[in-house]
Amino acid sequence: MEHMIHPFSELFEQLGLDASHQGIEHFLQQHKLPDEIELVNAPFWSPAQAAFLKEGLQQDSDWAEVIDQLNVSLR
């Protein structure tokens, strides 16, 4: 199965966040994660957002690559 590639902004839309360039930059500046906290356990996610991220990673969905990108961007 070939995975669809989602743009970073589309992940932000899926999470219900501001997907504009400025909105993404602001989010990344305001939310930093130490290495010992997993992305899905970050305190700033709602339960629904955390579930979406966790499911995307566990199922290696077409969102997994961009979720990994988000994880790196928050470090």
PDB file of N, CA, C and O in Angstrom, residues 11-72:
ATOM      1  N   LEU A  11      -1.786  18.510   8.846  1.00  0.00           N
ATOM      2  CA  LEU A  11      -1.790  17.901  10.175  1.00  0.00           C
ATOM      3  C   LEU A  11      -2.339  18.896  11.194  1.00  0.00           C
ATOM      4  O   LEU A  11      -3.141  18.532  12.051  1.00  0.00           O
ATOM      5  N   PHE A  12      -1.926  20.141  11.101  1.00  0.00           N
ATOM      6  CA  PHE A  12      -2.431  21.159  12.018  1.00  0.00           C
ATOM      7  C   PHE A  12      -3.941  21.328  11.854  1.00  0.00           C
ATOM      8  O   PHE A  12      -4.660  21.461  12.839  1.00  0.00           O
ATOM      9  N   GLU A  13      -4.421  21.301  10.617  1.00  0.00           N
ATOM     10  CA  GLU A  13      -5.869  21.369  10.388  1.00  0.00           C
ATOM     11  C   GLU A  13      -6.557  20.175  11.029  1.00  0.00           C
ATOM     12  O   GLU A  13      -7.602  20.328  11.686  1.00  0.00           O
ATOM     13  N   GLN A  14      -5.997  18.987  10.860  1.00  0.00           N
ATOM     14  CA  GLN A  14      -6.579  17.770  11.412  1.00  0.00           C
ATOM     15  C   GLN A  14      -6.645  17.840  12.940  1.00  0.00           C
ATOM     16  O   GLN A  14      -7.574  17.321  13.547  1.00  0.00           O
ATOM     17  N   LEU A  15      -5.661  18.497  13.542  1.00  0.00           N
ATOM     18  CA  LEU A  15      -5.616  18.644  14.993  1.00  0.00           C
ATOM     19  C   LEU A  15      -6.462  19.818  15.492  1.00  0.00           C
ATOM     20  O   LEU A  15      -6.553  20.053  16.694  1.00  0.00           O
ATOM     21  N   GLY A  16      -7.073  20.557  14.563  1.00  0.00           N
ATOM     22  CA  GLY A  16      -7.915  21.689  14.946  1.00  0.00           C
ATOM     23  C   GLY A  16      -7.113  22.915  15.345  1.00  0.00           C
ATOM     24  O   GLY A  16      -7.603  23.762  16.100  1.00  0.00           O
ATOM     25  N   LEU A  17      -5.892  23.005  14.836  1.00  0.00           N
ATOM     26  CA  LEU A  17      -5.008  24.126  15.166  1.00  0.00           C
ATOM     27  C   LEU A  17      -4.915  25.078  13.984  1.00  0.00           C
ATOM     28  O   LEU A  17      -5.269  24.720  12.855  1.00  0.00           O
ATOM     29  N   ASP A  18      -4.408  26.272  14.250  1.00  0.00           N
ATOM     30  CA  ASP A  18      -4.187  27.261  13.195  1.00  0.00           C
ATOM     31  C   ASP A  18      -3.146  26.706  12.227  1.00  0.00           C
ATOM     32  O   ASP A  18      -1.996  26.479  12.604  1.00  0.00           O
ATOM     33  N   ALA A  19      -3.541  26.475  10.988  1.00  0.00           N
ATOM     34  CA  ALA A  19      -2.667  25.860   9.997  1.00  0.00           C
ATOM     35  C   ALA A  19      -1.962  26.870   9.104  1.00  0.00           C
ATOM     36  O   ALA A  19      -1.257  26.478   8.175  1.00  0.00           O
ATOM     37  N   SER A  20      -2.121  28.159   9.413  1.00  0.00           N
ATOM     38  CA  SER A  20      -1.394  29.162   8.629  1.00  0.00           C
ATOM     39  C   SER A  20       0.092  29.076   8.976  1.00  0.00           C
ATOM     40  O   SER A  20       0.482  28.521  10.008  1.00  0.00           O
ATOM     41  N   HIS A  21       0.917  29.605   8.121  1.00  0.00           N
ATOM     42  CA  HIS A  21       2.361  29.592   8.383  1.00  0.00           C
ATOM     43  C   HIS A  21       2.668  30.245   9.729  1.00  0.00           C
ATOM     44  O   HIS A  21       3.431  29.702  10.529  1.00  0.00           O
ATOM     45  N   GLN A  22       2.057  31.388   9.975  1.00  0.00           N
ATOM     46  CA  GLN A  22       2.275  32.092  11.244  1.00  0.00           C
ATOM     47  C   GLN A  22       1.748  31.285  12.431  1.00  0.00           C
ATOM     48  O   GLN A  22       2.375  31.251  13.482  1.00  0.00           O
ATOM     49  N   GLY A  23       0.593  30.645  12.264  1.00  0.00           N
ATOM     50  CA  GLY A  23       0.016  29.835  13.327  1.00  0.00           C
ATOM     51  C   GLY A  23       0.902  28.651  13.687  1.00  0.00           C
ATOM     52  O   GLY A  23       1.101  28.339  14.866  1.00  0.00           O
ATOM     53  N   ILE A  24       1.451  28.004  12.674  1.00  0.00           N
ATOM     54  CA  ILE A  24       2.347  26.873  12.905  1.00  0.00           C
ATOM     55  C   ILE A  24       3.614  27.335  13.606  1.00  0.00           C
ATOM     56  O   ILE A  24       4.047  26.729  14.590  1.00  0.00           O
ATOM     57  N   GLU A  25       4.205  28.415  13.121  1.00  0.00           N
ATOM     58  CA  GLU A  25       5.423  28.944  13.747  1.00  0.00           C
ATOM     59  C   GLU A  25       5.172  29.319  15.206  1.00  0.00           C
ATOM     60  O   GLU A  25       5.987  29.021  16.076  1.00  0.00           O
ATOM     61  N   HIS A  26       4.055  29.946  15.471  1.00  0.00           N
ATOM     62  CA  HIS A  26       3.707  30.346  16.839  1.00  0.00           C
ATOM     63  C   HIS A  26       3.562  29.108  17.730  1.00  0.00           C
ATOM     64  O   HIS A  26       4.077  29.080  18.850  1.00  0.00           O
ATOM     65  N   PHE A  27       2.848  28.107  17.244  1.00  0.00           N
ATOM     66  CA  PHE A  27       2.660  26.886  18.016  1.00  0.00           C
ATOM     67  C   PHE A  27       4.009  26.246  18.348  1.00  0.00           C
ATOM     68  O   PHE A  27       4.252  25.842  19.493  1.00  0.00           O
ATOM     69  N   LEU A  28       4.873  26.136  17.364  1.00  0.00           N
ATOM     70  CA  LEU A  28       6.173  25.494  17.576  1.00  0.00           C
ATOM     71  C   LEU A  28       7.046  26.289  18.538  1.00  0.00           C
ATOM     72  O   LEU A  28       7.836  25.702  19.288  1.00  0.00           O
ATOM     73  N   GLN A  29       6.920  27.613  18.536  1.00  0.00           N
ATOM     74  CA  GLN A  29       7.693  28.440  19.470  1.00  0.00           C
ATOM     75  C   GLN A  29       7.151  28.334  20.889  1.00  0.00           C
ATOM     76  O   GLN A  29       7.915  28.395  21.846  1.00  0.00           O
ATOM     77  N   GLN A  30       5.848  28.159  21.028  1.00  0.00           N
ATOM     78  CA  GLN A  30       5.212  28.133  22.344  1.00  0.00           C
ATOM     79  C   GLN A  30       5.237  26.758  23.006  1.00  0.00           C
ATOM     80  O   GLN A  30       5.042  26.660  24.219  1.00  0.00           O
ATOM     81  N   HIS A  31       5.440  25.712  22.239  1.00  0.00           N
ATOM     82  CA  HIS A  31       5.357  24.348  22.769  1.00  0.00           C
ATOM     83  C   HIS A  31       6.648  23.596  22.469  1.00  0.00           C
ATOM     84  O   HIS A  31       6.888  23.212  21.331  1.00  0.00           O
ATOM     85  N   LYS A  32       7.424  23.382  23.491  1.00  0.00           N
ATOM     86  CA  LYS A  32       8.659  22.603  23.362  1.00  0.00           C
ATOM     87  C   LYS A  32       8.556  21.392  24.272  1.00  0.00           C
ATOM     88  O   LYS A  32       8.036  21.474  25.379  1.00  0.00           O
ATOM     89  N   LEU A  33       9.061  20.272  23.788  1.00  0.00           N
ATOM     90  CA  LEU A  33       9.009  19.032  24.563  1.00  0.00           C
ATOM     91  C   LEU A  33      10.410  18.561  24.926  1.00  0.00           C
ATOM     92  O   LEU A  33      11.267  18.464  24.058  1.00  0.00           O
ATOM     93  N   PRO A  34      10.615  18.231  26.209  1.00  0.00           N
ATOM     94  CA  PRO A  34      11.882  17.600  26.575  1.00  0.00           C
ATOM     95  C   PRO A  34      11.914  16.179  26.012  1.00  0.00           C
ATOM     96  O   PRO A  34      10.866  15.569  25.756  1.00  0.00           O
ATOM     97  N   ASP A  35      13.099  15.651  25.831  1.00  0.00           N
ATOM     98  CA  ASP A  35      13.258  14.331  25.219  1.00  0.00           C
ATOM     99  C   ASP A  35      12.540  13.216  25.970  1.00  0.00           C
ATOM    100  O   ASP A  35      12.119  12.232  25.371  1.00  0.00           O
ATOM    101  N   GLU A  36      12.382  13.359  27.285  1.00  0.00           N
ATOM    102  CA  GLU A  36      11.786  12.277  28.064  1.00  0.00           C
ATOM    103  C   GLU A  36      10.262  12.200  27.961  1.00  0.00           C
ATOM    104  O   GLU A  36       9.643  11.252  28.446  1.00  0.00           O
ATOM    105  N   ILE A  37       9.626  13.174  27.331  1.00  0.00           N
ATOM    106  CA  ILE A  37       8.166  13.155  27.165  1.00  0.00           C
ATOM    107  C   ILE A  37       7.840  12.772  25.724  1.00  0.00           C
ATOM    108  O   ILE A  37       8.286  13.411  24.782  1.00  0.00           O
ATOM    109  N   GLU A  38       7.046  11.711  25.581  1.00  0.00           N
ATOM    110  CA  GLU A  38       6.619  11.289  24.247  1.00  0.00           C
ATOM    111  C   GLU A  38       5.635  12.311  23.676  1.00  0.00           C
ATOM    112  O   GLU A  38       4.853  12.915  24.418  1.00  0.00           O
ATOM    113  N   LEU A  39       5.662  12.452  22.378  1.00  0.00           N
ATOM    114  CA  LEU A  39       4.787  13.410  21.704  1.00  0.00           C
ATOM    115  C   LEU A  39       3.336  13.230  22.122  1.00  0.00           C
ATOM    116  O   LEU A  39       2.654  14.204  22.453  1.00  0.00           O
ATOM    117  N   VAL A  40       2.845  12.009  22.144  1.00  0.00           N
ATOM    118  CA  VAL A  40       1.429  11.775  22.438  1.00  0.00           C
ATOM    119  C   VAL A  40       1.065  12.077  23.888  1.00  0.00           C
ATOM    120  O   VAL A  40      -0.112  12.224  24.209  1.00  0.00           O
ATOM    121  N   ASN A  41       2.061  12.194  24.759  1.00  0.00           N
ATOM    122  CA  ASN A  41       1.825  12.489  26.175  1.00  0.00           C
ATOM    123  C   ASN A  41       2.045  13.961  26.521  1.00  0.00           C
ATOM    124  O   ASN A  41       2.010  14.321  27.701  1.00  0.00           O
ATOM    125  N   ALA A  42       2.257  14.781  25.521  1.00  0.00           N
ATOM    126  CA  ALA A  42       2.477  16.208  25.771  1.00  0.00           C
ATOM    127  C   ALA A  42       1.244  16.803  26.459  1.00  0.00           C
ATOM    128  O   ALA A  42       0.110  16.476  26.102  1.00  0.00           O
ATOM    129  N   PRO A  43       1.459  17.657  27.447  1.00  0.00           N
ATOM    130  CA  PRO A  43       0.330  18.194  28.225  1.00  0.00           C
ATOM    131  C   PRO A  43      -0.575  19.151  27.457  1.00  0.00           C
ATOM    132  O   PRO A  43      -1.675  19.452  27.906  1.00  0.00           O
ATOM    133  N   PHE A  44      -0.148  19.614  26.302  1.00  0.00           N
ATOM    134  CA  PHE A  44      -0.944  20.601  25.574  1.00  0.00           C
ATOM    135  C   PHE A  44      -1.944  19.990  24.594  1.00  0.00           C
ATOM    136  O   PHE A  44      -2.712  20.709  23.972  1.00  0.00           O
ATOM    137  N   TRP A  45      -1.969  18.667  24.459  1.00  0.00           N
ATOM    138  CA  TRP A  45      -2.952  18.045  23.568  1.00  0.00           C
ATOM    139  C   TRP A  45      -4.263  17.787  24.304  1.00  0.00           C
ATOM    140  O   TRP A  45      -4.266  17.411  25.469  1.00  0.00           O
ATOM    141  N   SER A  46      -5.350  17.925  23.591  1.00  0.00           N
ATOM    142  CA  SER A  46      -6.639  17.474  24.118  1.00  0.00           C
ATOM    143  C   SER A  46      -6.642  15.947  24.019  1.00  0.00           C
ATOM    144  O   SER A  46      -5.833  15.369  23.281  1.00  0.00           O
ATOM    145  N   PRO A  47      -7.543  15.286  24.716  1.00  0.00           N
ATOM    146  CA  PRO A  47      -7.613  13.819  24.587  1.00  0.00           C
ATOM    147  C   PRO A  47      -7.811  13.366  23.134  1.00  0.00           C
ATOM    148  O   PRO A  47      -7.215  12.380  22.706  1.00  0.00           O
ATOM    149  N   ALA A  48      -8.620  14.080  22.383  1.00  0.00           N
ATOM    150  CA  ALA A  48      -8.870  13.706  20.986  1.00  0.00           C
ATOM    151  C   ALA A  48      -7.613  13.893  20.128  1.00  0.00           C
ATOM    152  O   ALA A  48      -7.310  13.059  19.264  1.00  0.00           O
ATOM    153  N   GLN A  49      -6.886  14.982  20.347  1.00  0.00           N
ATOM    154  CA  GLN A  49      -5.649  15.207  19.600  1.00  0.00           C
ATOM    155  C   GLN A  49      -4.622  14.127  19.920  1.00  0.00           C
ATOM    156  O   GLN A  49      -3.982  13.582  19.014  1.00  0.00           O
ATOM    157  N   ALA A  50      -4.459  13.821  21.198  1.00  0.00           N
ATOM    158  CA  ALA A  50      -3.499  12.796  21.615  1.00  0.00           C
ATOM    159  C   ALA A  50      -3.873  11.444  21.018  1.00  0.00           C
ATOM    160  O   ALA A  50      -3.001  10.700  20.550  1.00  0.00           O
ATOM    161  N   ALA A  51      -5.156  11.112  21.008  1.00  0.00           N
ATOM    162  CA  ALA A  51      -5.614   9.840  20.443  1.00  0.00           C
ATOM    163  C   ALA A  51      -5.321   9.771  18.949  1.00  0.00           C
ATOM    164  O   ALA A  51      -4.879   8.730  18.440  1.00  0.00           O
ATOM    165  N   PHE A  52      -5.553  10.861  18.241  1.00  0.00           N
ATOM    166  CA  PHE A  52      -5.273  10.896  16.799  1.00  0.00           C
ATOM    167  C   PHE A  52      -3.786  10.659  16.541  1.00  0.00           C
ATOM    168  O   PHE A  52      -3.416   9.856  15.671  1.00  0.00           O
ATOM    169  N   LEU A  53      -2.930  11.347  17.286  1.00  0.00           N
ATOM    170  CA  LEU A  53      -1.490  11.200  17.104  1.00  0.00           C
ATOM    171  C   LEU A  53      -1.036   9.777  17.436  1.00  0.00           C
ATOM    172  O   LEU A  53      -0.264   9.166  16.686  1.00  0.00           O
ATOM    173  N   LYS A  54      -1.527   9.260  18.543  1.00  0.00           N
ATOM    174  CA  LYS A  54      -1.145   7.912  18.973  1.00  0.00           C
ATOM    175  C   LYS A  54      -1.582   6.869  17.941  1.00  0.00           C
ATOM    176  O   LYS A  54      -0.809   5.995  17.561  1.00  0.00           O
ATOM    177  N   GLU A  55      -2.807   6.974  17.488  1.00  0.00           N
ATOM    178  CA  GLU A  55      -3.325   6.032  16.495  1.00  0.00           C
ATOM    179  C   GLU A  55      -2.543   6.125  15.190  1.00  0.00           C
ATOM    180  O   GLU A  55      -2.211   5.106  14.575  1.00  0.00           O
ATOM    181  N   GLY A  56      -2.238   7.336  14.767  1.00  0.00           N
ATOM    182  CA  GLY A  56      -1.481   7.524  13.530  1.00  0.00           C
ATOM    183  C   GLY A  56      -0.119   6.867  13.581  1.00  0.00           C
ATOM    184  O   GLY A  56       0.338   6.276  12.599  1.00  0.00           O
ATOM    185  N   LEU A  57       0.527   6.950  14.728  1.00  0.00           N
ATOM    186  CA  LEU A  57       1.844   6.340  14.882  1.00  0.00           C
ATOM    187  C   LEU A  57       1.745   4.827  15.040  1.00  0.00           C
ATOM    188  O   LEU A  57       2.493   4.077  14.414  1.00  0.00           O
ATOM    189  N   GLN A  58       0.831   4.361  15.876  1.00  0.00           N
ATOM    190  CA  GLN A  58       0.698   2.923  16.131  1.00  0.00           C
ATOM    191  C   GLN A  58       0.310   2.149  14.883  1.00  0.00           C
ATOM    192  O   GLN A  58       0.774   1.037  14.668  1.00  0.00           O
ATOM    193  N   GLN A  59      -0.539   2.742  14.078  1.00  0.00           N
ATOM    194  CA  GLN A  59      -1.017   2.052  12.877  1.00  0.00           C
ATOM    195  C   GLN A  59      -0.148   2.348  11.657  1.00  0.00           C
ATOM    196  O   GLN A  59      -0.458   1.884  10.563  1.00  0.00           O
ATOM    197  N   ASP A  60       0.912   3.122  11.860  1.00  0.00           N
ATOM    198  CA  ASP A  60       1.785   3.533  10.751  1.00  0.00           C
ATOM    199  C   ASP A  60       0.934   4.037   9.578  1.00  0.00           C
ATOM    200  O   ASP A  60       1.128   3.665   8.429  1.00  0.00           O
ATOM    201  N   SER A  61      -0.019   4.896   9.928  1.00  0.00           N
ATOM    202  CA  SER A  61      -0.946   5.431   8.931  1.00  0.00           C
ATOM    203  C   SER A  61      -0.235   6.404   8.003  1.00  0.00           C
ATOM    204  O   SER A  61       0.947   6.707   8.164  1.00  0.00           O
ATOM    205  N   ASP A  62      -0.990   6.918   7.057  1.00  0.00           N
ATOM    206  CA  ASP A  62      -0.413   7.895   6.141  1.00  0.00           C
ATOM    207  C   ASP A  62      -0.094   9.217   6.844  1.00  0.00           C
ATOM    208  O   ASP A  62       0.529  10.095   6.272  1.00  0.00           O
ATOM    209  N   TRP A  63      -0.490   9.345   8.112  1.00  0.00           N
ATOM    210  CA  TRP A  63      -0.155  10.524   8.910  1.00  0.00           C
ATOM    211  C   TRP A  63       1.171  10.349   9.651  1.00  0.00           C
ATOM    212  O   TRP A  63       1.724  11.316  10.172  1.00  0.00           O
ATOM    213  N   ALA A  64       1.690   9.142   9.757  1.00  0.00           N
ATOM    214  CA  ALA A  64       2.852   8.853  10.609  1.00  0.00           C
ATOM    215  C   ALA A  64       4.068   9.710  10.267  1.00  0.00           C
ATOM    216  O   ALA A  64       4.748  10.212  11.168  1.00  0.00           O
ATOM    217  N   GLU A  65       4.354   9.883   9.008  1.00  0.00           N
ATOM    218  CA  GLU A  65       5.539  10.645   8.614  1.00  0.00           C
ATOM    219  C   GLU A  65       5.446  12.107   9.067  1.00  0.00           C
ATOM    220  O   GLU A  65       6.400  12.659   9.611  1.00  0.00           O
ATOM    221  N   VAL A  66       4.313  12.723   8.873  1.00  0.00           N
ATOM    222  CA  VAL A  66       4.159  14.128   9.263  1.00  0.00           C
ATOM    223  C   VAL A  66       4.033  14.259  10.788  1.00  0.00           C
ATOM    224  O   VAL A  66       4.461  15.262  11.368  1.00  0.00           O
ATOM    225  N   ILE A  67       3.513  13.238  11.466  1.00  0.00           N
ATOM    226  CA  ILE A  67       3.495  13.239  12.933  1.00  0.00           C
ATOM    227  C   ILE A  67       4.931  13.168  13.452  1.00  0.00           C
ATOM    228  O   ILE A  67       5.289  13.869  14.402  1.00  0.00           O
ATOM    229  N   ASP A  68       5.757  12.351  12.813  1.00  0.00           N
ATOM    230  CA  ASP A  68       7.182  12.302  13.183  1.00  0.00           C
ATOM    231  C   ASP A  68       7.857  13.652  12.966  1.00  0.00           C
ATOM    232  O   ASP A  68       8.672  14.089  13.760  1.00  0.00           O
ATOM    233  N   GLN A  69       7.482  14.314  11.892  1.00  0.00           N
ATOM    234  CA  GLN A  69       8.025  15.646  11.613  1.00  0.00           C
ATOM    235  C   GLN A  69       7.627  16.625  12.724  1.00  0.00           C
ATOM    236  O   GLN A  69       8.440  17.443  13.166  1.00  0.00           O
ATOM    237  N   LEU A  70       6.384  16.552  13.187  1.00  0.00           N
ATOM    238  CA  LEU A  70       5.930  17.396  14.277  1.00  0.00           C
ATOM    239  C   LEU A  70       6.742  17.108  15.545  1.00  0.00           C
ATOM    240  O   LEU A  70       7.169  18.022  16.231  1.00  0.00           O
ATOM    241  N   ASN A  71       6.949  15.841  15.824  1.00  0.00           N
ATOM    242  CA  ASN A  71       7.719  15.445  16.993  1.00  0.00           C
ATOM    243  C   ASN A  71       9.115  16.067  16.963  1.00  0.00           C
ATOM    244  O   ASN A  71       9.562  16.651  17.956  1.00  0.00           O
ATOM    245  N   VAL A  72       9.785  15.984  15.845  1.00  0.00           N
ATOM    246  CA  VAL A  72      11.126  16.560  15.714  1.00  0.00           C
ATOM    247  C   VAL A  72      11.073  18.084  15.858  1.00  0.00           C
ATOM    248  O   VAL A  72      11.927  18.680  16.510  1.00  0.00           O
TER     249      VAL A  72
END
